[in-house]
Backbone as a printed PyTorch tensor [residue, N CA C, xyz], in Angstrom:
tensor([[[ 24.9230, -25.6490,  -6.0590],
         [ 25.5690, -24.3220,  -5.7830],
         [ 25.0260, -24.0470,  -6.8660]],

        [[ 24.4970, -23.3200,  -7.5400],
         [ 24.2080, -22.4190,  -8.6900],
         [ 25.0960, -20.8020,  -8.4480]],

        [[ 24.9480, -20.5870, -10.1290],
         [ 25.1050, -18.8180, -10.5990],
         [ 23.8650, -18.4840, -10.7350]],

        [[ 23.6190, -17.1250, -10.6320],
         [ 22.2720, -16.4870, -11.3400],
         [ 23.0310, -15.3640, -12.2560]],

        [[ 22.8470, -15.1170, -13.3930],
         [ 22.8730, -14.0610, -14.5820],
         [ 21.8330, -13.1790, -14.3800]],

        [[ 21.8960, -12.0340, -14.1760],
         [ 21.1730, -10.9270, -13.4050],
         [ 20.7950, -10.2070, -14.8380]],

        [[ 21.9660, -10.7650, -16.0340],
         [ 21.4090,  -9.8500, -17.3500],
         [ 19.8130, -10.3140, -17.6320]],

        [[ 20.0250, -12.1750, -17.6580],
         [ 19.5460, -13.1910, -18.2650],
         [ 18.1730, -13.0760, -17.4380]],

        [[ 18.1120, -12.9890, -16.1360],
         [ 17.1380, -12.5740, -15.1470],
         [ 15.9950, -11.5840, -15.6270]],

        [[ 16.6730, -10.5520, -16.0580],
         [ 16.3230,  -8.8710, -16.3820],
         [ 15.5070,  -9.0910, -17.4370]],

        [[ 15.6330, -10.4040, -18.4760],
         [ 15.1210, -10.5350, -19.7330],
         [ 13.4160, -11.0070, -19.3550]],

        [[ 13.0720, -11.9620, -18.3520],
         [ 12.3850, -12.3600, -17.9480],
         [ 11.2730, -11.0560, -17.9420]],

        [[ 10.0090, -11.8890, -17.8900],
         [  8.6990, -10.6130, -17.1070],
         [  9.3390, -10.6600, -15.1680]],

        [[  9.3460,  -9.2010, -15.0140],
         [  9.5600,  -9.2230, -13.3910],
         [  8.3190,  -9.8670, -12.2850]],

        [[  8.6440, -10.6040, -11.6920],
         [  7.8610, -11.0570, -10.4610],
         [  6.2990, -10.4640,  -9.4240]],

        [[  7.0500,  -9.0310,  -9.4770],
         [  6.4360,  -7.9980,  -9.2280],
         [  6.2180,  -6.4770, -10.1820]],

        [[  5.4080,  -5.6500,  -9.6890],
         [  4.9980,  -4.9240, -10.5370],
         [  3.8430,  -4.0040,  -9.8670]],

        [[  4.5590,  -2.5330,  -9.4010],
         [  4.2350,  -1.4450,  -8.6290],
         [  2.5890,  -1.2470,  -9.5090]],

        [[  1.4960,  -0.9430,  -8.7360],
         [  0.1010,  -0.4590,  -9.1220],
         [  0.6020,   0.8450, -10.7160]],

        [[  1.7350,   1.6100, -10.1410],
         [  1.9310,   2.5670, -11.2800],
         [  2.8140,   2.1150, -12.0800]],

        [[  3.7450,   0.9640, -11.8370],
         [  4.1220,   0.8180, -13.0080],
         [  5.9290,   1.2580, -13.3420]],

        [[  6.0580,   1.9880, -11.8510],
         [  7.2590,   2.5610, -11.6550],
         [  8.7880,   1.4120, -10.4950]],

        [[  7.7670,   0.1920, -10.1870],
         [  8.7830,  -0.2320,  -9.6180],
         [  8.4440,  -1.6010,  -9.7970]],

        [[  8.9250,  -2.9050, -10.4720],
         [  9.5970,  -3.5080, -11.0970],
         [ 10.7330,  -4.5410, -10.3240]],

        [[ 10.1020,  -5.6170, -10.1140],
         [ 11.3760,  -6.3530,  -8.6450],
         [ 11.3380,  -8.1020,  -9.3650]],

        [[ 12.1660,  -8.5940,  -9.4750],
         [ 12.0920,  -9.9170,  -9.7300],
         [ 12.8410, -10.8230,  -8.5010]],

        [[ 12.6870, -11.8010,  -8.3670],
         [ 13.0370, -12.7170,  -7.3000],
         [ 13.7020, -14.0270,  -7.3670]],

        [[ 14.2260, -13.7090,  -8.2030],
         [ 15.1620, -15.3700,  -8.6370],
         [ 15.7630, -15.8710,  -7.5040]],

        [[ 16.0890, -16.2140,  -6.7210],
         [ 16.1570, -16.8430,  -5.4930],
         [ 16.0340, -16.5260,  -3.6180]],

        [[ 15.0360, -17.9780,  -3.3670],
         [ 15.5180, -17.6940,  -1.6270],
         [ 16.7570, -17.3670,  -1.0900]],

        [[ 16.9900, -16.5050,   0.2470],
         [ 18.5390, -16.2760,   0.6430],
         [ 18.2050, -16.3700,   1.4170]],

        [[ 18.2170, -17.2950,   2.5620],
         [ 18.7220, -17.4900,   4.3740],
         [ 16.9430, -17.7970,   4.6510]],

        [[ 16.3930, -17.4920,   4.9440],
         [ 14.5740, -16.6180,   5.6520],
         [ 14.0770, -16.0090,   4.5230]],

        [[ 14.9020, -15.2000,   3.4000],
         [ 14.0640, -13.7650,   3.0680],
         [ 14.3320, -14.3720,   1.5600]],

        [[ 15.1530, -13.2620,   0.6210],
         [ 14.8600, -13.4880,  -0.2950],
         [ 15.9460, -12.8180,  -1.2460]],

        [[ 16.6030, -13.4360,  -2.6040],
         [ 17.3410, -12.2360,  -3.6180],
         [ 16.5390, -11.5500,  -4.7880]],

        [[ 16.6050, -10.1640,  -4.2950],
         [ 15.7710,  -9.1980,  -5.4980],
         [ 16.4870,  -8.6130,  -6.4670]],

        [[ 15.8920,  -8.0690,  -7.6250],
         [ 16.9420,  -7.1750,  -8.2770],
         [ 15.3620,  -6.5750,  -8.5670]],

        [[ 15.9210,  -5.3270,  -8.0450],
         [ 14.5290,  -3.1130,  -8.5810],
         [ 15.4460,  -2.2960,  -9.5280]],

        [[ 14.0730,  -2.2480, -10.4020],
         [ 14.2500,  -1.6890, -11.2170],
         [ 12.5190,  -0.3520, -11.2710]],

        [[ 13.3330,   1.1540, -11.1220],
         [ 12.3530,   1.2500, -10.4390],
         [ 12.4440,   2.8080, -10.1680]],

        [[ 11.1700,   3.9490, -10.1830],
         [ 11.5880,   5.7280, -10.8440],
         [ 10.9080,   5.9950,  -9.6380]],

        [[ 10.8770,   7.0280,  -8.8410],
         [  9.7070,   7.4650,  -7.8740],
         [ 10.6420,   7.3420,  -6.8450]],

        [[  9.7560,   7.5210,  -5.7430],
         [  9.1290,   7.4380,  -4.1820],
         [  8.9150,   5.7080,  -3.7450]],

        [[  9.5880,   5.5260,  -2.7910],
         [  8.9780,   3.6110,  -2.4760],
         [  8.4860,   3.8020,  -1.4740]],

        [[  7.5240,   3.0270,  -0.5900],
         [  7.0170,   2.7610,   0.4200],
         [  7.6970,   2.9500,   1.9870]],

        [[  7.5960,   3.5140,   2.8840],
         [  8.6710,   3.0080,   3.9440],
         [  8.3320,   1.0100,   3.8070]],

        [[  9.7320,   0.6390,   4.6830],
         [  9.7570,  -0.0950,   5.0940],
         [ 10.4130,  -0.9550,   5.7870]],

        [[ 10.7390,  -1.7460,   6.7130],
         [ 11.8510,  -2.5060,   6.9000],
         [ 11.6340,  -4.0540,   7.0530]],

        [[ 12.7630,  -4.2370,   7.6160],
         [ 12.5330,  -5.9180,   7.6410],
         [ 13.6320,  -6.3050,   9.0920]],

        [[ 11.8570,  -7.0150,   9.5230],
         [ 12.2830,  -6.8940,  11.6390],
         [ 13.0290,  -8.6790,  11.0320]],

        [[ 13.1900,  -9.1710,  10.5490],
         [ 13.8010, -10.5900,  10.7010],
         [ 15.6160, -10.7370,  10.7940]],

        [[ 16.1230,  -9.3040,  10.2100],
         [ 17.2550,  -9.0360,  10.0140],
         [ 17.7080,  -8.5840,   9.1820]],

        [[ 18.9860,  -7.7180,   9.1340],
         [ 19.3690,  -6.8920,   8.1200],
         [ 19.4290,  -6.9390,   7.0300]],

        [[ 19.2990,  -5.5900,   5.6310],
         [ 19.3030,  -5.8910,   4.7470],
         [ 20.5200,  -5.1680,   3.6890]],

        [[ 20.5910,  -6.3110,   2.5760],
         [ 21.6460,  -5.4640,   2.1350],
         [ 21.6190,  -4.6520,   1.0990]],

        [[ 21.7020,  -4.0770,  -0.1200],
         [ 21.4540,  -2.9120,  -0.9980],
         [ 22.7540,  -2.6150,  -1.9570]],

        [[ 22.5990,  -3.4090,  -3.4180],
         [ 23.5580,  -2.4370,  -4.2320],
         [ 23.1820,  -2.2600,  -5.0610]],

        [[ 23.5360,  -0.9440,  -5.2730],
         [ 23.5410,  -0.0590,  -6.1090],
         [ 24.0430,  -0.3830,  -8.1760]],

        [[ 22.8030,  -1.1550,  -8.7700],
         [ 23.4840,  -1.3310, -10.5070],
         [ 23.7640,  -0.3410, -11.5840]],

        [[ 22.5830,   0.7710, -10.9730],
         [ 22.5150,   2.0910, -12.5730],
         [ 21.8090,   3.0870, -11.9170]],

        [[ 21.6240,   4.3570, -12.0960],
         [ 20.7840,   5.3000, -11.8520],
         [ 21.5060,   6.0950, -10.1090]],

        [[ 21.2380,   6.4780,  -9.7520],
         [ 21.1510,   7.3930,  -8.5100],
         [ 19.8460,   7.1030,  -7.2940]],

        [[ 20.4340,   6.9180,  -5.5890],
         [ 19.3140,   6.8460,  -5.4050],
         [ 19.7280,   7.5380,  -4.2540]],

        [[ 19.0290,   7.7090,  -3.7940],
         [ 18.3770,   8.5140,  -2.3040],
         [ 17.8270,   7.4070,  -1.0380]],

        [[ 18.8150,   7.6370,  -0.0210],
         [ 17.7750,   6.0870,   1.0570],
         [ 17.8010,   6.8830,   2.0600]],

        [[ 16.4120,   7.1590,   2.9710],
         [ 16.5920,   7.8530,   4.2080],
         [ 16.0380,   6.2740,   4.8890]],

        [[ 16.5340,   6.6190,   5.9970],
         [ 16.3680,   5.8460,   7.2430],
         [ 16.3340,   6.5480,   8.1150]],

        [[ 15.3250,   6.0330,   9.2570],
         [ 15.1100,   6.7050,   9.7530],
         [ 15.5360,   5.5840,  11.1220]],

        [[ 16.3440,   5.8420,  12.1580],
         [ 17.1120,   5.5170,  13.1440],
         [ 16.9180,   6.4140,  14.4020]],

        [[ 17.4310,   5.9790,  15.6480],
         [ 16.7800,   6.3740,  16.7810],
         [ 17.1870,   7.8580,  17.4710]],

        [[ 18.1570,   8.6800,  16.4090],
         [ 18.4440,   9.8590,  16.7460],
         [ 18.1870,  10.8010,  14.5660]],

        [[ 17.1050,  10.1890,  14.5650],
         [ 16.4400,  10.9810,  13.5410],
         [ 16.8740,  10.0260,  12.3540]],

        [[ 16.0650,  11.0760,  11.1680],
         [ 16.4570,  10.6200,   9.6660],
         [ 17.2590,  10.4730,   9.2650]],

        [[ 18.3690,   9.7810,   8.4810],
         [ 19.9630,   9.9220,   7.8280],
         [ 19.6710,   9.3810,   6.4610]],

        [[ 20.3480,   9.8690,   5.3740],
         [ 19.7990,   9.9780,   3.9360],
         [ 21.6720,   9.5470,   3.2200]],

        [[ 20.8800,   8.3250,   2.4780],
         [ 22.1970,   7.7170,   2.0100],
         [ 22.2220,   7.8800,   0.8290]],

        [[ 23.0710,   8.5190,  -0.1230],
         [ 23.0140,   8.9970,  -1.5230],
         [ 23.9460,   8.0170,  -1.8350]],

        [[ 23.6970,   6.9980,  -2.9340],
         [ 23.8190,   5.5890,  -3.4600],
         [ 24.0950,   5.9770,  -5.0720]],

        [[ 25.4880,   5.5450,  -5.4850],
         [ 25.5660,   5.5320,  -6.7650],
         [ 25.6360,   4.1510,  -7.4820]],

        [[ 26.3540,   3.6640,  -8.7100],
         [ 26.8600,   2.4720,  -9.2420],
         [ 27.9350,   2.0380,  -7.9590]],

        [[ 27.7800,   1.0780,  -8.0260],
         [ 28.9160,   0.4540,  -7.3040],
         [ 28.8430,   0.2210,  -5.8530]],

        [[ 28.0420,   1.2160,  -5.4680],
         [ 27.9190,   1.2960,  -3.1930],
         [ 26.9540,   0.4620,  -2.4810]],

        [[ 27.5520,  -0.5810,  -2.1590],
         [ 26.3770,  -1.1030,  -1.0380],
         [ 25.7960,  -0.3090,  -0.2830]],

        [[ 24.8580,  -0.2970,   0.5490],
         [ 24.1710,  -0.0080,   1.4860],
         [ 23.8580,  -1.3060,   2.7700]],

        [[ 24.0430,  -1.6590,   4.0960],
         [ 23.4810,  -2.2950,   4.6220],
         [ 22.3710,  -1.2750,   5.3570]],

        [[ 21.3770,  -1.8250,   6.0040],
         [ 20.2140,  -1.4870,   7.3180],
         [ 20.1950,  -2.0240,   7.7930]],

        [[ 20.3140,  -1.6930,   8.7870],
         [ 20.1990,  -2.8190,  10.1380],
         [ 18.8020,  -2.8800,  10.2220]],

        [[ 18.2680,  -4.0490,  11.1870],
         [ 17.2930,  -4.7090,  11.3040],
         [ 16.2850,  -4.1570,  11.7450]],

        [[ 15.3050,  -3.7600,  11.6960],
         [ 14.4470,  -2.8290,  12.1720],
         [ 13.7260,  -1.5680,  12.1060]],

        [[ 15.0880,  -1.0190,  10.9150],
         [ 14.8760,   0.1000,  10.6240],
         [ 14.0970,   0.3510,   9.8690]],

        [[ 13.5830,   1.8700,   9.6670],
         [ 12.7310,   1.8920,   8.7010],
         [ 13.1890,   2.5510,   7.5720]],

        [[ 12.6560,   2.5570,   6.3850],
         [ 13.5780,   3.3970,   5.3370],
         [ 12.8990,   2.9400,   4.3760]],

        [[ 13.2380,   4.5440,   2.8880],
         [ 12.3770,   4.1100,   1.6330],
         [ 13.7010,   5.0110,   0.3890]],

        [[ 13.3460,   3.8040,  -0.4560],
         [ 14.0200,   5.1980,  -1.8290],
         [ 13.6780,   5.7750,  -2.7800]],

        [[ 14.4590,   7.0450,  -2.8840],
         [ 13.7650,   7.6820,  -3.8750],
         [ 14.6250,   7.7230,  -4.7380]],

        [[ 14.1710,   8.0920,  -5.7060],
         [ 15.4410,   7.9160,  -7.4470],
         [ 14.7000,   9.3660,  -8.4040]],

        [[ 15.2480,  10.1080,  -8.6180],
         [ 15.0480,  10.9430,  -9.7920],
         [ 14.4110,  10.7460, -11.2620]],

        [[ 15.5650,   9.5620, -11.3650],
         [ 15.0750,   8.6050, -12.0740],
         [ 15.4550,   7.5820, -12.6510]],

        [[ 14.8700,   6.5990, -13.7590],
         [ 15.4550,   5.5270, -13.5630],
         [ 16.8170,   4.4550, -12.6360]],

        [[ 16.2080,   3.4350, -11.7910],
         [ 17.5110,   3.2960, -11.3970],
         [ 17.3780,   1.3450, -11.0140]],

        [[ 18.8070,   1.1950, -10.4940],
         [ 18.6510,  -0.4920, -10.7150],
         [ 19.0800,  -0.8540,  -9.3180]],

        [[ 18.9840,  -1.0540,  -8.8240],
         [ 19.6190,  -2.3920,  -7.6500],
         [ 19.5720,  -3.9550,  -7.2670]],

        [[ 19.5230,  -4.1590,  -7.2480],
         [ 20.0250,  -5.6540,  -6.2910],
         [ 20.1160,  -5.6470,  -4.6050]],

        [[ 19.4990,  -6.9760,  -3.9530],
         [ 20.4520,  -6.9480,  -2.6050],
         [ 19.2910,  -7.7260,  -2.2650]],

        [[ 19.5350,  -8.4160,  -0.7160],
         [ 19.0350,  -9.4540,   0.0810],
         [ 18.4830,  -8.8150,   1.1200]],

        [[ 17.2580, -10.1240,   1.5180],
         [ 16.3730,  -9.6470,   2.5790],
         [ 15.9200, -10.8460,   3.3160]],

        [[ 15.6710, -10.2830,   4.6560],
         [ 14.8680, -12.1600,   5.3910],
         [ 13.5770, -11.1550,   5.3440]],

        [[ 12.6660, -12.3550,   5.7860],
         [ 11.2460, -13.0110,   6.5920],
         [ 11.2560, -11.4650,   7.5120]],

        [[ 10.0960, -11.5170,   7.0050],
         [  9.0830, -10.3480,   8.0220],
         [  9.2920,  -9.1470,   7.6660]],

        [[  9.3040,  -9.3820,   6.5540],
         [  9.2210,  -7.5330,   5.5120],
         [  7.6620,  -6.1130,   5.7010]],

        [[  8.2930,  -5.4240,   6.4930],
         [  6.8850,  -4.7600,   6.6340],
         [  6.8900,  -3.4960,   5.4290]],

        [[  5.3360,  -3.3010,   4.9530],
         [  5.8590,  -1.8150,   4.3860],
         [  4.6520,  -0.6320,   4.8150]],

        [[  5.4060,   0.4990,   4.6810],
         [  4.0180,   1.7830,   5.2420],
         [  3.7280,   2.6680,   4.7310]],

        [[  2.8490,   3.3560,   3.8270],
         [  2.4840,   4.1870,   2.6600],
         [  2.5910,   5.5590,   3.3320]],

        [[  2.4790,   6.4950,   2.7310],
         [  3.0380,   7.7870,   3.6580],
         [  4.0040,   8.3670,   3.7210]],

        [[  3.9770,   9.5840,   3.6890],
         [  5.3330,  10.1910,   4.1750],
         [  5.9520,  10.4410,   5.4220]],

        [[  5.9070,  10.2890,   6.0550],
         [  6.2350,  10.1980,   7.0030],
         [  6.4670,   8.8510,   7.4860]],

        [[  7.4970,   8.5370,   8.2680],
         [  7.3160,   6.9670,   8.7050],
         [  7.1930,   6.3260,  10.5130]],

        [[  6.7830,   5.0640,  10.3980],
         [  6.2320,   4.6570,  11.1000],
         [  6.8330,   5.3270,  12.1790]]])
């Protein structure tokens, strides 16, 4: 068993950076078949889904709007620091922030991304 110090992790270079530099991700540890991640980002991300299981995200700083595409249409969850959101397995979602925000969470294997304004 080991603990993770998120503050120390964020002092190291990110593991992934988007082409435009507006999304930085640290991947400090595997979690079951997926990974624990920490993200610092601004703007609108790609449509994403995790087919291997539910995803969990916790808002650390800033404000984020998470749009989920469900069978009955799109739903928007506004997240502020301290809030947690569970995204059901296979549900397409995208995150939008007007200013820099940070989240951490866990995802499963089988992540898919789709670019563009409309969800697949």
